[in-house]
Coordinates of C-alpha atoms and ligand atoms in Angstrom, one line a residue:
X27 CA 130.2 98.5 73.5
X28 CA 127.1 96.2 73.0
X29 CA 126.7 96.9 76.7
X30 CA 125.5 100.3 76.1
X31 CA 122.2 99.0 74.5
X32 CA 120.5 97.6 77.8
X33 CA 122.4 100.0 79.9
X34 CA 120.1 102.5 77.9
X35 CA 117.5 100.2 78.2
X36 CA 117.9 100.7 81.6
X37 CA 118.1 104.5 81.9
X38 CA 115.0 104.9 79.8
X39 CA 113.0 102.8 81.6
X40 CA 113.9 104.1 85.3
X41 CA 113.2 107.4 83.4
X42 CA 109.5 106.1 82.0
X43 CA 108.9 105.0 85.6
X44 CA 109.0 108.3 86.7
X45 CA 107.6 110.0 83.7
X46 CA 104.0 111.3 84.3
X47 CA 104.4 110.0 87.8
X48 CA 103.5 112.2 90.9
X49 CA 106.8 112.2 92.7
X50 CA 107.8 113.1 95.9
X51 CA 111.2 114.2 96.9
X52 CA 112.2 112.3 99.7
X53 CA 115.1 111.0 100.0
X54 CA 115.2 107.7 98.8
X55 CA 113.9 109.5 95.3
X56 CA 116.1 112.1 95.4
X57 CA 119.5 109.1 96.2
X58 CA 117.5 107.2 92.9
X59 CA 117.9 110.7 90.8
X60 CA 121.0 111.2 91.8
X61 CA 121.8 107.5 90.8
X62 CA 120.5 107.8 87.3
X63 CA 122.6 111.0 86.5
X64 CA 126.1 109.5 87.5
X65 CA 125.2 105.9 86.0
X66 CA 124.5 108.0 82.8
X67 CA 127.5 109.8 83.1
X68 CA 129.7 106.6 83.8
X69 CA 127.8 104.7 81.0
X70 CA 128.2 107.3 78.6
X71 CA 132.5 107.5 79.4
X72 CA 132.0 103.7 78.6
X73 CA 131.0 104.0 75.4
X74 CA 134.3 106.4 74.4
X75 CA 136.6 103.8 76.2
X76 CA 135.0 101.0 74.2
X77 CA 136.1 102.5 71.0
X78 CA 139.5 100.9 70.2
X79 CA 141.4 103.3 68.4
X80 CA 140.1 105.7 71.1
X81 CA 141.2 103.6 74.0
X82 CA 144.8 103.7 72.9
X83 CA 144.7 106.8 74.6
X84 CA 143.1 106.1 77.4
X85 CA 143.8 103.1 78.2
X86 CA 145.0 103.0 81.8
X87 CA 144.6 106.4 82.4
X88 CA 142.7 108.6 84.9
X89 CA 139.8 108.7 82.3
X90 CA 139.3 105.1 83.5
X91 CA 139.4 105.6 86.6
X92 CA 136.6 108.1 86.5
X93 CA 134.6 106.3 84.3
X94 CA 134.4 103.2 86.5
X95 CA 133.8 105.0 89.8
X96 CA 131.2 106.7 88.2
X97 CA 129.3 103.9 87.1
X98 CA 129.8 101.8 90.7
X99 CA 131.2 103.8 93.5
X100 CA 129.1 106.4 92.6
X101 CA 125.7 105.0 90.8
X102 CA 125.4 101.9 92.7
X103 CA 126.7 103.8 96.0
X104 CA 124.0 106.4 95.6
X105 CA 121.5 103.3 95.0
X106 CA 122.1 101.6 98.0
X107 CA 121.9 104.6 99.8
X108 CA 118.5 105.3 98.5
X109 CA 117.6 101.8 99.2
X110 CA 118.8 102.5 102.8
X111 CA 116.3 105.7 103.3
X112 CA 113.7 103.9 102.3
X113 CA 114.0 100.7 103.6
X114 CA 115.3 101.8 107.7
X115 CA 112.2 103.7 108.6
X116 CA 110.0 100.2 108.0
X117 CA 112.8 97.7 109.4
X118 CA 113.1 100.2 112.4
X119 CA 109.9 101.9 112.6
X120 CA 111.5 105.2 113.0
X121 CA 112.1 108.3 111.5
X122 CA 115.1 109.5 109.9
X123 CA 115.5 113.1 109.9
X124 CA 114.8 114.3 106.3
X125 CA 116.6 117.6 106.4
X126 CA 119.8 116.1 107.3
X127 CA 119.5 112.6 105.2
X128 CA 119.0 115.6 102.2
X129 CA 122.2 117.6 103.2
X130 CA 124.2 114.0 103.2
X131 CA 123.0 113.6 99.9
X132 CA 123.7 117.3 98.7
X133 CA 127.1 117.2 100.2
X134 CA 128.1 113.5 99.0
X135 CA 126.4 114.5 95.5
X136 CA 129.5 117.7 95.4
X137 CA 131.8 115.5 96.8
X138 CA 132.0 112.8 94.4
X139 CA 131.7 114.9 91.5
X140 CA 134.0 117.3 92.6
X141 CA 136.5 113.9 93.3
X142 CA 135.5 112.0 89.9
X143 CA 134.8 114.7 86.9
X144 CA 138.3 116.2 86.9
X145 CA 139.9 112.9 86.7
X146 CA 138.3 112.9 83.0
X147 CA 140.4 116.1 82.3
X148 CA 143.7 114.1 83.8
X149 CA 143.0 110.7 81.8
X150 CA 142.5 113.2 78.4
X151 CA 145.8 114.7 79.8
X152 CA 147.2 111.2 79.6
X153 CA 148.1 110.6 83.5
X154 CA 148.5 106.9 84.0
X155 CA 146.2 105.1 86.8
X156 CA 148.0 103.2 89.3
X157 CA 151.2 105.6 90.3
X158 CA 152.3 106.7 94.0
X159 CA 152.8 110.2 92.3
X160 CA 152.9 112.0 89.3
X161 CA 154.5 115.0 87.3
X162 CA 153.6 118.5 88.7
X163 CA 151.5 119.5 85.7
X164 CA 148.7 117.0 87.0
X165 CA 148.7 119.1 90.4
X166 CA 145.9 120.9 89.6
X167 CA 143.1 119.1 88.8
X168 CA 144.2 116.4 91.5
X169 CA 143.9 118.9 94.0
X170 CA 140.4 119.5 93.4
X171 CA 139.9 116.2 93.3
X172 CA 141.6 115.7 96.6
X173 CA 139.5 118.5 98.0
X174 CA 136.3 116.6 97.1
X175 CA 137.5 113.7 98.7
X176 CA 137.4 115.7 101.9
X177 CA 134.4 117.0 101.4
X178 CA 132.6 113.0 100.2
X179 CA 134.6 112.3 104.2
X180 CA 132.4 114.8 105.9
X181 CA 128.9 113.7 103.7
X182 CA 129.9 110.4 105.5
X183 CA 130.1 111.8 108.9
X184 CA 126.6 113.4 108.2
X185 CA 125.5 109.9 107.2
X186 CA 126.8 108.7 110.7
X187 CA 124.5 111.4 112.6
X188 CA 121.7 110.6 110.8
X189 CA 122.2 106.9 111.6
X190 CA 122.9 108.0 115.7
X191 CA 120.0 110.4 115.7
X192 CA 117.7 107.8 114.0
X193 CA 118.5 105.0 116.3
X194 CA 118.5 107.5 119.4
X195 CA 116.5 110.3 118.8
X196 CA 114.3 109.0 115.9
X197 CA 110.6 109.4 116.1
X198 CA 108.3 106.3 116.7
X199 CA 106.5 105.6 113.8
X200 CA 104.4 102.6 114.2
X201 CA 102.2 103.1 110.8
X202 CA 105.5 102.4 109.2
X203 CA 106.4 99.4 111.0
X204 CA 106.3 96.3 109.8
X205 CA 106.4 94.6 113.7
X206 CA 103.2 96.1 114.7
X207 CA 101.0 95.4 112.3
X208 CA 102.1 93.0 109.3
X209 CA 98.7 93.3 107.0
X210 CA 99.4 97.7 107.4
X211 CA 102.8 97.6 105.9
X212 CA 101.7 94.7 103.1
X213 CA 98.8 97.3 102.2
X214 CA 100.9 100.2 102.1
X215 CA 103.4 98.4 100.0
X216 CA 100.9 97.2 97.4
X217 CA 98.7 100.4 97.3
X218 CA 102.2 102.4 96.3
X219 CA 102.5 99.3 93.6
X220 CA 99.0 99.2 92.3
X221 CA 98.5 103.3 92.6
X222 CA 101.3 103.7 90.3
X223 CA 99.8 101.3 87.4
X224 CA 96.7 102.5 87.8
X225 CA 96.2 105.4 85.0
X226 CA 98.8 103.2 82.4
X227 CA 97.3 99.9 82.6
X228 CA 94.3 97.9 81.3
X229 CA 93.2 96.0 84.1
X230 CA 91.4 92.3 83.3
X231 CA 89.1 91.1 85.7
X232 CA 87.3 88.3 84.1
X233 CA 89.7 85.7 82.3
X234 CA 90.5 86.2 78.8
X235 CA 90.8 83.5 75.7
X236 CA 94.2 81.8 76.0
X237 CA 94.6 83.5 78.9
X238 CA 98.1 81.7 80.7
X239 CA 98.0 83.3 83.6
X240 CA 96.1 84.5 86.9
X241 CA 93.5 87.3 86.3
X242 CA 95.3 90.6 87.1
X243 CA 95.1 91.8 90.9
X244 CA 92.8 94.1 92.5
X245 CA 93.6 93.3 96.5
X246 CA 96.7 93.2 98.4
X247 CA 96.3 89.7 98.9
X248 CA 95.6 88.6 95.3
X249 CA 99.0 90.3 94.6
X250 CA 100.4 88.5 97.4
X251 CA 98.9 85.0 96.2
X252 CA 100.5 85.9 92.7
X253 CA 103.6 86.6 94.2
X254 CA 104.1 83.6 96.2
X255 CA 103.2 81.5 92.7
X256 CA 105.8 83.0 91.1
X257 CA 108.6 82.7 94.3
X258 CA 107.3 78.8 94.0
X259 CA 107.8 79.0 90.6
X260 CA 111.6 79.3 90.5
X261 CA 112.3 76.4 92.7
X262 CA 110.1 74.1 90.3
X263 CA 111.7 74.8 87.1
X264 CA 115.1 74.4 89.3
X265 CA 113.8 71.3 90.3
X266 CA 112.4 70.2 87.1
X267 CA 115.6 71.2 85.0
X268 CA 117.4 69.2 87.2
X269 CA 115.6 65.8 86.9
X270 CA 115.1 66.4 83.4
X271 CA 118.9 66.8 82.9
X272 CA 119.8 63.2 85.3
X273 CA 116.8 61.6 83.0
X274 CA 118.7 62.5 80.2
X275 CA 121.9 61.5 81.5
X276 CA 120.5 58.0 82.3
X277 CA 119.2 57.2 79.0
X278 CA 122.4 58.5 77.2
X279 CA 124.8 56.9 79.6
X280 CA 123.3 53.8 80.7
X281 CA 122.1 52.0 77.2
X282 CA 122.5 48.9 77.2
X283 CA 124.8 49.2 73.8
X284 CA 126.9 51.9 75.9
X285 CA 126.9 50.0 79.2
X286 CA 126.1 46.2 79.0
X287 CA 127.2 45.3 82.5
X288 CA 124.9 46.7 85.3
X289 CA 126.6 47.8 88.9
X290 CA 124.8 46.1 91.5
X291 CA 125.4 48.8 94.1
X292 CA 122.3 49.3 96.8
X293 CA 123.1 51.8 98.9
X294 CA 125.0 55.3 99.8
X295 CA 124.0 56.4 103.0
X296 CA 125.6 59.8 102.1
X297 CA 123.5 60.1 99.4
X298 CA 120.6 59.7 101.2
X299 CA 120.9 61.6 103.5
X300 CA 121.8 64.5 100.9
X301 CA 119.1 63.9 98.5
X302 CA 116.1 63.9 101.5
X303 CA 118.1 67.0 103.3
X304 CA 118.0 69.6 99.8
X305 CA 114.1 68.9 99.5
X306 CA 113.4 69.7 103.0
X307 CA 115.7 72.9 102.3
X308 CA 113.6 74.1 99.4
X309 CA 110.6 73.4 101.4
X310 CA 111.6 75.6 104.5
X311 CA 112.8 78.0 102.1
X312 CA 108.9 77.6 100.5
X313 CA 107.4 78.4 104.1
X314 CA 108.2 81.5 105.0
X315 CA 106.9 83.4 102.1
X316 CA 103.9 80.3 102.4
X317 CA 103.4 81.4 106.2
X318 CA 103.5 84.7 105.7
X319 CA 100.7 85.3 103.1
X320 CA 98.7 82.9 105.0
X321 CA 98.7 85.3 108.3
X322 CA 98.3 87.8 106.0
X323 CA 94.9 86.5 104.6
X324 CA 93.9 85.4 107.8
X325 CA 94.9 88.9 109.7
X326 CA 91.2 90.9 111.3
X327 CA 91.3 93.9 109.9
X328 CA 89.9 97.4 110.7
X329 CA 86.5 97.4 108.1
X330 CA 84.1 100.2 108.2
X331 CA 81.8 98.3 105.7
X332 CA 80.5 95.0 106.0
X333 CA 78.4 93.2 103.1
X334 CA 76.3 90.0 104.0
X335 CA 76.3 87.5 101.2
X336 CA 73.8 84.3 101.5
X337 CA 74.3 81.6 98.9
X338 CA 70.9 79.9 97.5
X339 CA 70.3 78.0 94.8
X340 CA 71.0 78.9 92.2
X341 CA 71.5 82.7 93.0
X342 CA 72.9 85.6 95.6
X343 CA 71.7 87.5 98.3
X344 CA 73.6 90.1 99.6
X345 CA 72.9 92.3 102.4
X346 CA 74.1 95.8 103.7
X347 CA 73.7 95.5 107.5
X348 CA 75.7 98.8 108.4
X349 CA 72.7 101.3 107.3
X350 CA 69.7 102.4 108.4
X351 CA 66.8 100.7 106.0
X352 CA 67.3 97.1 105.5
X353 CA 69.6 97.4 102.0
X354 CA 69.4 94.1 100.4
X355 CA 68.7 92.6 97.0
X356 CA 68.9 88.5 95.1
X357 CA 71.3 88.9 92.2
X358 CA 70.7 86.8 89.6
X359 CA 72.6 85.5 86.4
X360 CA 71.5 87.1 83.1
X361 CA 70.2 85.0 80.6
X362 CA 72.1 84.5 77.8
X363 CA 69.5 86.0 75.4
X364 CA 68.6 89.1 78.0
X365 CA 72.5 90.1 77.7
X366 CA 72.7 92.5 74.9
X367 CA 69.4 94.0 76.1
X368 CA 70.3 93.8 79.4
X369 CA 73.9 94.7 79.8
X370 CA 74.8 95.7 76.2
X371 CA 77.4 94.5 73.4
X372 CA 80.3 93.0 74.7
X373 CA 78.7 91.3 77.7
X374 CA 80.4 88.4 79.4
X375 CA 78.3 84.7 79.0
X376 CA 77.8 82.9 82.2
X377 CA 79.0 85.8 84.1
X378 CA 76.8 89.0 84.1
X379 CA 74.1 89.6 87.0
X380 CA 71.1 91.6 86.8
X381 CA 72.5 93.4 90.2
X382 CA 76.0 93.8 90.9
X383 CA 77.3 94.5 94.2
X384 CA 78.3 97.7 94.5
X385 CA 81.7 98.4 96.9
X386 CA 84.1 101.1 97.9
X387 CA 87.7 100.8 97.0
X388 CA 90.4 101.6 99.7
X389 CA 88.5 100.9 102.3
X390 CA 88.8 97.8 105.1
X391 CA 85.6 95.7 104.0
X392 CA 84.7 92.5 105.9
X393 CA 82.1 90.2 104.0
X394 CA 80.0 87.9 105.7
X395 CA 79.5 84.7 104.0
X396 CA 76.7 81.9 105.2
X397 CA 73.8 79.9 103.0
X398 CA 70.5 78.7 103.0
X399 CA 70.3 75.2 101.5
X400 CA 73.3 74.1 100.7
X401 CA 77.1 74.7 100.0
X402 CA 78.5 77.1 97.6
X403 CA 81.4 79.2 97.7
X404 CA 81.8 83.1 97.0
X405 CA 84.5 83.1 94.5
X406 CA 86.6 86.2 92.9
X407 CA 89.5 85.5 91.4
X408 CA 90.9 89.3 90.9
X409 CA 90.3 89.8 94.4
X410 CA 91.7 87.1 95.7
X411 CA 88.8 85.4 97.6
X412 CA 87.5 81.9 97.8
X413 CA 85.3 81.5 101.0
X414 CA 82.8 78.3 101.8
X415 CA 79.0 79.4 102.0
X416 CA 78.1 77.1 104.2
X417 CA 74.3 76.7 106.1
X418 CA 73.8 77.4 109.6
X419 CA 77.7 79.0 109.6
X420 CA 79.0 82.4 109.4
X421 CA 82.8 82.8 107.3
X422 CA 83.9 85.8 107.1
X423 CA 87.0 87.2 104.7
X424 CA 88.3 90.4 104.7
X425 CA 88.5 92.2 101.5
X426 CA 90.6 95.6 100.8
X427 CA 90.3 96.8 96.8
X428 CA 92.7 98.6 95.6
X429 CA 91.6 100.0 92.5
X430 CA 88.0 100.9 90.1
X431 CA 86.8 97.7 88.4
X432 CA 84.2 95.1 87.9
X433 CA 84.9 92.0 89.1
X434 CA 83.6 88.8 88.2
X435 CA 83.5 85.3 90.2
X436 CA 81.6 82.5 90.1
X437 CA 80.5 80.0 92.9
X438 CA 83.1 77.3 93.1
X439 CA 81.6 74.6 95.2
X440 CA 79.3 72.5 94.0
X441 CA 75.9 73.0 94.3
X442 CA 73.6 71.6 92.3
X443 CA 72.2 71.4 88.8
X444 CA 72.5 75.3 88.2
X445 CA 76.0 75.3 90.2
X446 CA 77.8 76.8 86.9
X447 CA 74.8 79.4 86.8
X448 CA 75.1 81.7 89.7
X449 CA 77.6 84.5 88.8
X450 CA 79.1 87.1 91.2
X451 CA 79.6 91.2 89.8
X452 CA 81.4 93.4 92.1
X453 CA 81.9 97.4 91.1
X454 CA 84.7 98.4 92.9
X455 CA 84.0 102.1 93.2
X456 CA 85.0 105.4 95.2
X457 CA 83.8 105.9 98.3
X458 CA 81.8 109.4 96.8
X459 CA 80.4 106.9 94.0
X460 CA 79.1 104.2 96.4
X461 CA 77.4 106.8 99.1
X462 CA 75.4 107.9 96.2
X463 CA 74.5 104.5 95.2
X464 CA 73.6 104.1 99.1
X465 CA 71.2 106.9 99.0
X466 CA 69.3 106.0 95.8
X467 CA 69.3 102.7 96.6
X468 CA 68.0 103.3 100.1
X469 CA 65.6 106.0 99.0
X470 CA 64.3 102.9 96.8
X471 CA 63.7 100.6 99.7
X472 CA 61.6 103.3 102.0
X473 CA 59.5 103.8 99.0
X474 CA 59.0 100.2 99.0
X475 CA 58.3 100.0 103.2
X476 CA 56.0 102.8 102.6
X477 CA 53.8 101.4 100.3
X478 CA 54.2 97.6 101.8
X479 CA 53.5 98.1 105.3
X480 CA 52.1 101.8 105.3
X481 CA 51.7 102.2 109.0
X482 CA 53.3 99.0 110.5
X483 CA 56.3 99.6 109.6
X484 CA 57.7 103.2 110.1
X485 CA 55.6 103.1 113.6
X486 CA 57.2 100.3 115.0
X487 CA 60.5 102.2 113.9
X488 CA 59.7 105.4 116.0
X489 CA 58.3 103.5 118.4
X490 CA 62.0 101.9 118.9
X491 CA 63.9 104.5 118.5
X492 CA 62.1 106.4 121.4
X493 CA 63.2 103.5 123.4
X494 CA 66.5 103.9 122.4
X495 CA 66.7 107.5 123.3
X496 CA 65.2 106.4 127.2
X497 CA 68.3 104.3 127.7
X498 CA 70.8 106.9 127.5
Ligands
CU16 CU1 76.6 77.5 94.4

């Protein structure tokens, strides 16, 4: 009966997931729903058959019968078939048609039931499980049970057309493909991830004290770097339980007390060959979750905003080369007694700037990375970017963020005597949020031609801009 306690667990948390969620019924959800409901029904059946003095009764009767069928045929059935709708349109890159995947899960949904719930009534009525045929009395409720069973054979034939008219008539869907374009279908994965934590969760984007872990993602590919630690993760703990456990084996087995006489055995070419063969396994086995991020990372990506950033020491430039004036501005660490008056109670040591970086979220970004003296590197950790500012070279990253925040990074090559002193503040923003901050900030800078170069400037402009308009 214990069972029933993370069985429960279980229910209530597939039910939290959904809780305050913003669900769509598609079918995959709808197969999920449907899931939940018979597991609970199965699960709750489990709980009478685990009461001894009950079970007497039941005890290899139809009651059984149901409640097991309910819990697998039915709950896990009904999840794999969710799984199914949700995972074909991205393996094939076609559409299913809804309408009919939701009457195979209508008509499955009546068939099961109406095959599994009256087999409660016959297991309270005492009919034994396991018997070719049984006394008349049980007629009744078998034959409705029979009759779903017909009716769960034609939900599979539905399942069957849907599967021929996906594969045949299905529509070409390459958005949801994951052979056209891997970085697409990582993003789309991730932003479902990341939208649905978004309101519950409190999001860290500078490290905390005793912090054991990475900071907490705000790009698909920081989530992907995190991931991958955590895939490499499992085979070195195997690894490392393994060696531990032949250490200690060694020391208890081959004391000298225990085993005076040493073998004198060299070698075991089987051996060999078997202990150099696993590694390589794991390794392979490493690589193509290794590989995969990599491209990932490395995939060009649709941007529509590009942001310039020049190292110097000891402080930042960055540069917004898509709009009309000239936006650019130094960024420089506060000083640690400027940061109360300067960015108020609470403000991070080594880490604030007098001007952050503004950015949109959700948008393709591509930063532009170079320097003017020496090397530094532009460093955010919740992003997931580490890219070499290096003189007389242009790197570029691409940057996708996937929720509001401030992040913080630091330049992480060394750079000289202030190396530790050149913070980096992104805002991660909405794209409403950051075209206001374009236009104040841009107001700010024609203010500033117009009183710097009255005349020159805004003449020269004109003047090139009427050249412009003679070429077309
Ligand atoms: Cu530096």
């Amino acid at each position: 009966m214990v069972i029933a306690i993370p069985t429960g667990i279980k229910t209530f948390s597939w039910l939290a997931t959904m809780w305050q969620g913003s669900l769509r019924f598609k079918t995959p959800l709808i197969f999920s729903l449907g899931f939940i409901f018979l597991f609970t029904v199965g699960g709750v059946t489990g709980v009478m058959l685990a009461n001894a003095g009950v079970d007497i009764l039941f005890h290899d009767t139809y009651y059984v019968v149901a409640h097991f069928h309910y819990v697998l045929s039915m709950g896990a059935v009904f999840g794999l078939f969710a799984a199914f709708y949700y995972w074909i349109e991205k393996i094939t890159g076609l559409r299913y048609n809804q309408i009919l995947a939701n009457l195979h899960f209508l008509i499955f949904f009546i068939g099961v039931n109406l095959i599994f719930f009256p087999m409660h009534f016959l297991g309270l009525a005492s009919m034994p499980r396991r018997i070719p045929d049984y006394p008349d009395f049980y007629a009744g409720w078998n034959m409705i049970a029979s009759f779903g069973s017909t009716i769960s054979v034609i939900a599979v034939l539905i399942f069957f057309y849907v599967l021929y008219d996906l594969l045949v008539y299905g529509e070409q869907d390459l958005y949801l493909s994951w052979n056209d374009n891997a970085l697409t279908w990582y993003y789309i994965q991730r932003l479902v991830i990341s939208n649905r934590c978004l309101d519950t969760s409190i999001n860290f984007d500078a490290a905390r004290p005793w912090q054991f872990g990475f900071q907490d993602p705000a790009s698909p590919i920081m989530e992907g770097i995190i991931d991958l630690h955590h895939d490499i993760m499992f085979y070195l703990i195997a690894v490392v339980i393994f060696v531990l456990w032949m250490l200690c084996r060694i020391i208890f087995l081959f004391i000298r007390e225990r085993n005076p006489i040493p073998s004198n055995i060299t070698h075991n070419a089987m051996l060999e060959i078997i202990w150099t063969v696993i590694p390589a396994v794991i390794l392979l086995l490493i690589i193509i979750p290794s590989f995969s991020l990599l491209y990932a990372i490395d995939e060009l990506m649709d941007h529509e905003v590009t942001l310039r950033v020049i190292g110097n020491q000891w402080y930042w430039t960055y540069e917004y080369p898509d709009y009309f004036s000239d936006l650019s501005f130094d960024s420089y660490m506060v000083l640690e007694e400027d940061l109360e008056s300067i960015i108020g109670k609470g403000a991070l040591r080594l880490l604030e700037v007098d001007k952050r970086v503004v950015l949109p979220i959700e948008v393709g970004i591509r930063i532009l990375i170079s320097s003017t003296d020496v090397l530094h590197s532009f460093a955010i950790p919740s992003l997931g970017i580490k890219m070499d500012a290096c003189p007389g070279r242009l790197n570029q990253v691409n940057l996708w963020i996937n929720r509001p925040g401030v992040y913080y990074g630091q330049c992480s090559e060394i750079c000289g005597v202030n190396h530790g002193f050149m913070p980096i503040v992104i805002e991660g923003v909405s794209m409403k949020t950051y075209s206001d901050w374009l236009k104040i900030k841009n107001e700010i800078n024609y203010r500033w031609y117009d009183r710097k170069f009255t005349t020159f400037c805004f003449d020269s402009y004109m003047n090139d801009l009427e050249k412009d308009s003679e070429l077309f």
